[in-house]
Coordinates of C-alpha atoms in Angstrom, one line a residue:
X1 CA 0.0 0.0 0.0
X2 CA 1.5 2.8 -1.0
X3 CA 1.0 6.9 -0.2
X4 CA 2.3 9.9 -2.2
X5 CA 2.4 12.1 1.0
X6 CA -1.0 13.6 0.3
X7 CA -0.2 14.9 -2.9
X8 CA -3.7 14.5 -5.6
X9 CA -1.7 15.3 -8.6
X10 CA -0.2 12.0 -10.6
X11 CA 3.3 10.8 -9.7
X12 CA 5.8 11.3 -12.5
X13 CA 7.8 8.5 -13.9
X14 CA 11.0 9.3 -12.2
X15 CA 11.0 11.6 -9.1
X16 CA 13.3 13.7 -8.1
X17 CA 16.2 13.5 -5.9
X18 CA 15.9 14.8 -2.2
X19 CA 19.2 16.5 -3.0
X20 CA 18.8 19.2 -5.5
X21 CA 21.8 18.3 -7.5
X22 CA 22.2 14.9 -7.0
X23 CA 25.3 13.5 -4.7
X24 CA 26.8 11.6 -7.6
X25 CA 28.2 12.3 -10.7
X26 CA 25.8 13.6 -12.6
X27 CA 27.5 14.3 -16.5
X28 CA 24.7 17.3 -17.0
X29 CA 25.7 19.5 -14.4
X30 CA 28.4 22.4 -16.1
X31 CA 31.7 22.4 -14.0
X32 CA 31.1 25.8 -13.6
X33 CA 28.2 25.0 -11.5
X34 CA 30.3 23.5 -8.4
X35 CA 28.0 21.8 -6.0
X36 CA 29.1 21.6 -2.1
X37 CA 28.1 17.8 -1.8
X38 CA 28.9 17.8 2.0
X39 CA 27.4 21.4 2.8
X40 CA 24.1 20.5 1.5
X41 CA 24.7 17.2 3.5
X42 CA 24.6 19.3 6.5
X43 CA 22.1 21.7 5.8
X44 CA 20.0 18.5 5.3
X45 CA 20.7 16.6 8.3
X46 CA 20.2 19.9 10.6
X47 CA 16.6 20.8 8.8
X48 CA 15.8 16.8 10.1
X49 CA 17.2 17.8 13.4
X50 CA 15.5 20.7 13.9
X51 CA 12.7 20.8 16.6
X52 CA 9.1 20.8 15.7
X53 CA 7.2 24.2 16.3
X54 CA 5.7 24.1 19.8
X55 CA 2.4 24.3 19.0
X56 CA 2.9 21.1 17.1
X57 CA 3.9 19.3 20.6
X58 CA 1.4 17.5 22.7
X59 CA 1.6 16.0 25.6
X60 CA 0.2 12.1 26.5
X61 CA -0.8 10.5 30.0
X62 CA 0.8 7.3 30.2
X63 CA 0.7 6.3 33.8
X64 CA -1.1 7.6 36.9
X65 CA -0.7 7.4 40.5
X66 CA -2.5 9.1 43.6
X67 CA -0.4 10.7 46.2
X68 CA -1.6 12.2 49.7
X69 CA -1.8 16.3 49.6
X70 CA -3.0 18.3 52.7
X71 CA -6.0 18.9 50.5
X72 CA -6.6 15.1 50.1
X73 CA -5.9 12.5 47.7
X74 CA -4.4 14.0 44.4
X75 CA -3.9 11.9 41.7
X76 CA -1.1 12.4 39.5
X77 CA 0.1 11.4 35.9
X78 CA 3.4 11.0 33.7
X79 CA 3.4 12.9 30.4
X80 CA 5.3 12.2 27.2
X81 CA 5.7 14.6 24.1
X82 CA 4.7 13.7 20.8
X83 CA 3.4 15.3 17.6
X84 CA 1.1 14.5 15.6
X85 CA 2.3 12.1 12.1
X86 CA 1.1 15.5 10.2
X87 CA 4.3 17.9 12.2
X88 CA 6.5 15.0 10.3
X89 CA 4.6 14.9 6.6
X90 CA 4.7 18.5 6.2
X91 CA 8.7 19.2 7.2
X92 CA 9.5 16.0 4.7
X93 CA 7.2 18.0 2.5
X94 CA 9.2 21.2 2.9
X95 CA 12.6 19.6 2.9
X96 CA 12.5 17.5 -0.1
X97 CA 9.1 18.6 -1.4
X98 CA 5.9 16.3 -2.0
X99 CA 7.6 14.2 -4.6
X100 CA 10.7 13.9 -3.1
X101 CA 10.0 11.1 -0.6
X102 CA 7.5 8.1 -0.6
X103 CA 6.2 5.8 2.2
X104 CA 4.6 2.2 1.9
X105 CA 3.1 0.6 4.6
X106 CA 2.4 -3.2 5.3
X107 CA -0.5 -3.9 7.3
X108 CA -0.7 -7.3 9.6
X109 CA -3.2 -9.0 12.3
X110 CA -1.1 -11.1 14.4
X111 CA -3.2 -13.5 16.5
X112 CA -3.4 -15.7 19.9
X113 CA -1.7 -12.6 22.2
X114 CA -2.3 -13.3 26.1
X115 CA -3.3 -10.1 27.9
X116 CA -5.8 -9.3 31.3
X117 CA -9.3 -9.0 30.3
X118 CA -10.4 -5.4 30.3
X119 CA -13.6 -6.3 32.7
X120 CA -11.4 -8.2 35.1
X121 CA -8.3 -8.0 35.5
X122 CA -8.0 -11.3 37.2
X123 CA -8.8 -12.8 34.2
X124 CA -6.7 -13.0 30.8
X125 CA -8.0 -13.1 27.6
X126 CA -6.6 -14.5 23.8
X127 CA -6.7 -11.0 21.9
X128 CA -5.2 -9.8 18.5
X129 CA -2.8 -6.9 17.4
X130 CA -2.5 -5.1 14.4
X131 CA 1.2 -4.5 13.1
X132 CA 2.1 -2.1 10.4
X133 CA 5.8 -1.9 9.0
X134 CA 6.2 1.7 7.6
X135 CA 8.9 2.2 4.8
X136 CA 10.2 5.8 4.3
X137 CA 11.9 6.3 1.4
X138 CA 14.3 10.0 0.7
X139 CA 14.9 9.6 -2.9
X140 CA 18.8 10.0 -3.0
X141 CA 19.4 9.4 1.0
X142 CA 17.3 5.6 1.1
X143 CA 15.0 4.3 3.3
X144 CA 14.4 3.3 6.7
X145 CA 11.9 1.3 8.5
X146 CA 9.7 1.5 12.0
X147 CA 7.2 -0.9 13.1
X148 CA 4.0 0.4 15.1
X149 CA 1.6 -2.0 16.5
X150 CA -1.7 -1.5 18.9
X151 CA -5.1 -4.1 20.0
X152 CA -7.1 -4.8 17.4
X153 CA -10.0 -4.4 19.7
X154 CA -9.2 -0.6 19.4
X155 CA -11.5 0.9 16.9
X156 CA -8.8 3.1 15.9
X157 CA -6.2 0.1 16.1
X158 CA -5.0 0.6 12.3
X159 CA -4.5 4.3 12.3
X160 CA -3.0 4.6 15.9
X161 CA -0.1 2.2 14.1
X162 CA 0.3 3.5 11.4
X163 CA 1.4 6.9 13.2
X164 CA 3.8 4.8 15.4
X165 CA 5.4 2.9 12.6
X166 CA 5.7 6.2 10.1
X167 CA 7.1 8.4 12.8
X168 CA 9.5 5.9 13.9
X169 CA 10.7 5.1 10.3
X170 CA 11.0 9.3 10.3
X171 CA 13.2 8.4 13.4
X172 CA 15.9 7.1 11.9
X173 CA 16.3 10.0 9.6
X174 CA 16.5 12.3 12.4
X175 CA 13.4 13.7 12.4
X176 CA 11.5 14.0 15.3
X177 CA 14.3 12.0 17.3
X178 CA 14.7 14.6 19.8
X179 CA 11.0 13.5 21.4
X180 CA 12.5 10.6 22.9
X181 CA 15.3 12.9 25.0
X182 CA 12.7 14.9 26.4
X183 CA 12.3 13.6 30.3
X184 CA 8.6 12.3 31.6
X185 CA 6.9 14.7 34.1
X186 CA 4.5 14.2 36.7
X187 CA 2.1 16.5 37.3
X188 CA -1.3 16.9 38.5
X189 CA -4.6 15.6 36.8
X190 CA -8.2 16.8 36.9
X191 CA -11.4 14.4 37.7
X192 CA -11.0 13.4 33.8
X193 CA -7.5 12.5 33.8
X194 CA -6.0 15.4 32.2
X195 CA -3.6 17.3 32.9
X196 CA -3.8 20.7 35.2
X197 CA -1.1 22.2 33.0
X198 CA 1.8 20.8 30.3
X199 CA 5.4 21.2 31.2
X200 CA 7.5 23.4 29.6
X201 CA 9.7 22.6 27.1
X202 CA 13.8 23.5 27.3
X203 CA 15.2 25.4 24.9
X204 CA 17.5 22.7 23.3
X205 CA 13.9 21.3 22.4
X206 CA 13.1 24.5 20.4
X207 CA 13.8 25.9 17.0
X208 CA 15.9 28.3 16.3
X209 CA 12.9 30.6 15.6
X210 CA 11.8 30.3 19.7
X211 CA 15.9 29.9 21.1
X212 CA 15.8 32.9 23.6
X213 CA 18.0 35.7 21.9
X214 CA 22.3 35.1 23.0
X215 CA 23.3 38.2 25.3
X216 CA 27.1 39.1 24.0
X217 CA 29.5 37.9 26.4
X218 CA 31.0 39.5 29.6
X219 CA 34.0 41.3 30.2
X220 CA 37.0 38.7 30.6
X221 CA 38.4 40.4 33.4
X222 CA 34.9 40.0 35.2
X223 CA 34.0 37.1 37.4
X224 CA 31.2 38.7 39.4
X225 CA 27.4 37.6 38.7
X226 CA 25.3 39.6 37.0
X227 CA 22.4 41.6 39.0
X228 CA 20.0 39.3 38.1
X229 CA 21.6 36.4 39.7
X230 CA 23.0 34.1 36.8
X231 CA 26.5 33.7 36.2
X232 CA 28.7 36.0 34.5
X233 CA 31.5 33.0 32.9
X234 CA 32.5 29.8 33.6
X235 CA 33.9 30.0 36.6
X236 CA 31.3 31.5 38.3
X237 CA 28.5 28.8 36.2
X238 CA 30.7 26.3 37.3
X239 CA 30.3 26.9 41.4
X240 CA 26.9 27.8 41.2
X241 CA 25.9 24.5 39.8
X242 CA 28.7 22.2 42.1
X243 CA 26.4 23.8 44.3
X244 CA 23.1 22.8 42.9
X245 CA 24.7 19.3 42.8
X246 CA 25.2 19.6 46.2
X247 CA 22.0 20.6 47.3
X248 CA 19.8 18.1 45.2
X249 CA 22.2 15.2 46.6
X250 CA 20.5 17.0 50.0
X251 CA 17.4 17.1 49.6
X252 CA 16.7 14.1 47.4
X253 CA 16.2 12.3 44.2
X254 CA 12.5 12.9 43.4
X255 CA 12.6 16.7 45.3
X256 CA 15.3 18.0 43.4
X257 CA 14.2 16.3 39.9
X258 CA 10.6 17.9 40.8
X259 CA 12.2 21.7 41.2
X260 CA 14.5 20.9 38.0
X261 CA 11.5 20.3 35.6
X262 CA 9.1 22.9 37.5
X263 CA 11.6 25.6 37.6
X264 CA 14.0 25.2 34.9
X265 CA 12.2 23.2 32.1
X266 CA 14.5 20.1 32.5
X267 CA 15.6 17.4 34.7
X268 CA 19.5 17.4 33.0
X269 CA 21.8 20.2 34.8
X270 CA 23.6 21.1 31.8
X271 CA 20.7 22.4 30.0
X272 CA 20.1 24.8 32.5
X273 CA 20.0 28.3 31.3
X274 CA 22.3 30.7 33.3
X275 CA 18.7 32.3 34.7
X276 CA 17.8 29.2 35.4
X277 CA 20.3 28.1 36.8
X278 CA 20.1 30.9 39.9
X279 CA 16.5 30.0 40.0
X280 CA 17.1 26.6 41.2
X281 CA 19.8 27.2 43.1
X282 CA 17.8 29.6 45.5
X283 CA 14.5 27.1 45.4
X284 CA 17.0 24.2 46.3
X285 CA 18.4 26.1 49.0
X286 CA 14.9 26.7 50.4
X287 CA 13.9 22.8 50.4
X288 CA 17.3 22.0 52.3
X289 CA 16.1 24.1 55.3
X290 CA 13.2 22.5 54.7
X291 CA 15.0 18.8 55.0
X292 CA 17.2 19.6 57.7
X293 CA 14.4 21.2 60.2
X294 CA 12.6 17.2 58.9
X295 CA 15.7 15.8 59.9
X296 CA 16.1 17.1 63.3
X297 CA 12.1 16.8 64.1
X298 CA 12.7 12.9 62.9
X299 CA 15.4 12.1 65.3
X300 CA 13.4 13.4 67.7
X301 CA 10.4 11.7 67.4
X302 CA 12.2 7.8 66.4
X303 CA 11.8 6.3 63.0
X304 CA 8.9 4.2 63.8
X305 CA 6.5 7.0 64.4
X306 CA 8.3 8.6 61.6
X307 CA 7.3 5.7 59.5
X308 CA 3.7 6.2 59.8
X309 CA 3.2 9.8 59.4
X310 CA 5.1 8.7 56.0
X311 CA 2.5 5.9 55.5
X312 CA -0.1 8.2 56.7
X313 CA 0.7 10.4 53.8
X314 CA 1.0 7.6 51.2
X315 CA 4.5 8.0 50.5
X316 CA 6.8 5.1 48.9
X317 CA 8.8 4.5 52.2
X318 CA 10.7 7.0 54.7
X319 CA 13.2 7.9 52.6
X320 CA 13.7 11.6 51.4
X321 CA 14.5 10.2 48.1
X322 CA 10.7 9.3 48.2
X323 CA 9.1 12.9 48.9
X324 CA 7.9 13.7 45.3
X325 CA 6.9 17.5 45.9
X326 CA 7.4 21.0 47.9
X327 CA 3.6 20.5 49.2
X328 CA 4.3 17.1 50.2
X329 CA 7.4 18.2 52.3
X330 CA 5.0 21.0 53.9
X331 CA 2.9 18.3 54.8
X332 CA 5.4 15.6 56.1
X333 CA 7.4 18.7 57.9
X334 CA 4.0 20.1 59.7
X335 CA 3.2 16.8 61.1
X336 CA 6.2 15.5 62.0
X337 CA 7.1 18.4 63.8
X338 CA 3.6 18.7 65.9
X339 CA 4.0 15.4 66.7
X340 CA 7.3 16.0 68.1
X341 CA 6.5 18.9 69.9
X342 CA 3.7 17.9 71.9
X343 CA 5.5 14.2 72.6
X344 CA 2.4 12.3 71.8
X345 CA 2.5 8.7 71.3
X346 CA 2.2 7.0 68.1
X347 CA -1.3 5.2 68.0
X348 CA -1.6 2.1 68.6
X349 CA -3.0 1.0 65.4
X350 CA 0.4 2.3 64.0
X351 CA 2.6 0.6 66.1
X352 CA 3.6 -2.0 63.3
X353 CA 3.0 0.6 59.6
X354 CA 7.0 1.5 59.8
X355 CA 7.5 -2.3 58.8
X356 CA 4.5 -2.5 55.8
X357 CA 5.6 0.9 54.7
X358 CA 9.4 0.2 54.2
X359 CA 8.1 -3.0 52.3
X360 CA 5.6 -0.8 50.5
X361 CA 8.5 1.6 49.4
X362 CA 10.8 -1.9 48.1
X363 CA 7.8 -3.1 46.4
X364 CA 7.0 0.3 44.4
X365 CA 10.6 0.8 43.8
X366 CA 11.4 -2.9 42.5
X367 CA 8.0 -2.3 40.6
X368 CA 9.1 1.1 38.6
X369 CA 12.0 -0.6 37.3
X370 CA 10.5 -3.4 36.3
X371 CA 7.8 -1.3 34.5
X372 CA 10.5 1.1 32.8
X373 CA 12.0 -1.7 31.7
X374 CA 9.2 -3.9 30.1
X375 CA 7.1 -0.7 29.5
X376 CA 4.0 -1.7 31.1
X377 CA 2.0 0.4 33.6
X378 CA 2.9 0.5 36.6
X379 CA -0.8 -0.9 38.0
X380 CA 0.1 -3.7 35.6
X381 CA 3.1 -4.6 37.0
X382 CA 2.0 -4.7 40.5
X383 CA -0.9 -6.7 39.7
X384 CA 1.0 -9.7 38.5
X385 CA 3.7 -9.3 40.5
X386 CA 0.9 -9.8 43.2
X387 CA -0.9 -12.3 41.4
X388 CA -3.8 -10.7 41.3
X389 CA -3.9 -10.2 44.7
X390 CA -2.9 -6.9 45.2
X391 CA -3.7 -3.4 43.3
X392 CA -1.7 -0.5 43.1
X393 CA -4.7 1.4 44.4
X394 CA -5.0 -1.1 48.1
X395 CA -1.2 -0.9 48.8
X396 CA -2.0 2.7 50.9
X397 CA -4.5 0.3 52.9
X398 CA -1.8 -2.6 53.7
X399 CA -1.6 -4.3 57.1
X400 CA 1.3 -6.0 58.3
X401 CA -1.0 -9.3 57.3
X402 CA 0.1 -8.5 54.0
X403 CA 4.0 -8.6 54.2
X404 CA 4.4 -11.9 52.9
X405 CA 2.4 -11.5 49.6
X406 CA 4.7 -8.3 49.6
X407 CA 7.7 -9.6 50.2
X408 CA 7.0 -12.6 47.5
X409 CA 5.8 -10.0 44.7
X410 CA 9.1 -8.1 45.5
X411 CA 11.1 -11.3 45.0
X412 CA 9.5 -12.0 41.6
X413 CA 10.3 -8.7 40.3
X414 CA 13.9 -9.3 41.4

């Protein structure tokens, strides 16, 4: 099956190459007329590169959670970027033009897949996938290949592949490539699962029409920051962000990855901004007071009662590395230090919750890698690491009667 790229005119016999003198001899072209083979090489390859407009970017939910807020439950979900297959159609089209590049696609039902029935999910059920193989072809550059594949009891099974596996040929050209660096956020979601707001992107993940404008470069003999804040040269870029290092290493994996990605658009250090960067250092540097005061309120009170305000509030386990958000050390802060204050005993019915919510933590850590791994959901995963038993919904509502269907579902992920 093949598609001329939307174009309703016929196809000529021959079409023409994507380069617009060919790259190999060609006896017709005048000597005169000297052709930079490895210049328009470039100027191909970084047109490919280039980031898609940000209006073309959306933004997908591809796993939820709830967490514990002082407001109440909140639930939460992880957002990807994509565009649409159209964002990658019309830059081929305005590279190489409509007749400069073909695709074909192979469509295929593949039978007898094992998969939980969508009415219970202690059940399985013999369903069917449809796979499509997508070939792009780049008259004068070749072809490439990507594979897209969804349930055939998806009325839009067919079409939903067929994006997959022309975007992912488009892939190995270059195009759209840069989707797959961008990091997954979590943010918050509304009663209908969408999401309160969409993450912004960083600027390496923007075309040179939307790069913030370059400011010229400071005096060399000066090594004093700006009065904004950001760093004047290297030197002085270089300590701030040994001390951003510092301070994330303090207050935690999933705190300081939260302030990255809310406050400087990104998750990796080095694409930090210079703004940015003084941004996060002063937000950081807020969150470690923050951390210490917990600290000092925890040794305080002893890790047992610690361990249950932490259940209390839903968390992973009692690690810092497991406080997602600022609200959520607020929270955790507020209670742990009123309960330290006032000396009051832990209640009774929390005696034991330090020892189901450490296993609780191992169990949703074991079960993220195992889902970032096979690239199942993370409900999923629990679920059969449990045997059906378990949901990630009841582990906030575990008893130490549990622990041994725990501890066995963490030993199968292992």
């Amino acid at each position: 099956m093949g598609h001329l790229n939307g174009a309703v005119k016929e196809q000529p016999s021959v079409a023409p190459s994507a380069i617009s003198v060919p790259l190999g001899e060609r006896s017709d072209v005048a000597k005169s007329e000297e052709f930079d083979v490895a210049k328009r090489w470039s100027e191909i390859k970084e047109q490919l590169n280039e980031p898609f407009h940000p209006d073309e970017i959306k933004w997908r939910v591809t796993a939820t959670s709830t967490i514990q807020t002082k407001h109440g439950p909140q639930k939460r979900g992880q957002l990807i970027a994509y565009a649409d297959q159209r964002a990658y159609t019309d830059r081929l089209n305005t590279v190489f033009g409509e007749w400069g590049w073909t695709r074909n696609y192979d469509v295929q039902v593949a039978q007898n897949f094992e998969r939980r029935a969508s009415n219970d999910k202690s059940q399985t059920a013999v369903a069917a996938k449809v796979v499509v193989v997508s070939r792009v072809t780049i008259h004068g550059l070749g072809t490439h290949t990507g594979v897209g594949e969804e349930w055939a009891d998806d009325e839009n099974a067919a079409t939903r592949a067929e994006a997959q596996a022309f975007k992912r040929a488009c892939a190995c050209f270059g195009l759209g490539r840069y989707l797959y660096d961008l990091e997954k956020v979590w943010v918050d979601l509304d009663q209908s699962n969408r999401p309160g707001y969409v993450p912004t992107l960083p600027d390496w993940a923007l075309p040179r029409s939307h790069q913030p404008k370059r400011q010229s470069p400071p005096p060399a003999a000066s090594t004093r920051p700006v009065s904004n804040g950001a760093p004047r040269n290297s030197l002085v870029r270089d300590e701030v962000m040994a001390a951003v290092t510092a301070l994330a290493d303090k207050v935690g994996f999933s705190l300081a990855q939260s302030t990255l990605q809310t406050y400087g658009g990104t998750t990796d250090l080095k694409r930090l901004g210079n703004a940015k960067v003084a941004i996060v250092l002063d937000k950081l540097t807020d969150l470690s007071r923050g951390v210490e005061r917990l600290l000092a309120a925890r040794k305080v009170l002893g890790e047992e009662q610690y361990g249950a305000l932490c259940h209390e509030l839903n968390l992973p386990s009692d690690a810092i590395d497991d406080i997602p958000d600022r609200d959520t050390l607020r929270s955790l802060l507020e209670k742990v230090e009123t309960r330290a204050k006032s000396g009051m005993p832990e209640p009774a019915a929390n005696q034991t919750a330090g020892k189901i919510a450490d296993a609780r933590g191992r169990l949703l850590q074991a079960a993220r890698k195992c889902a970032d791994r096979t690239r199942k959901r993370l409900a999923v995963v629990i679920e059969e690491a449990t045997v059906g038993t378990l949901t990630l919904e009841s582990l906030k509502d575990l008893t130490d009667a549990n622990l041994p269907i725990v501890e066995a579902a963490i030993a199968r992920l292992r």
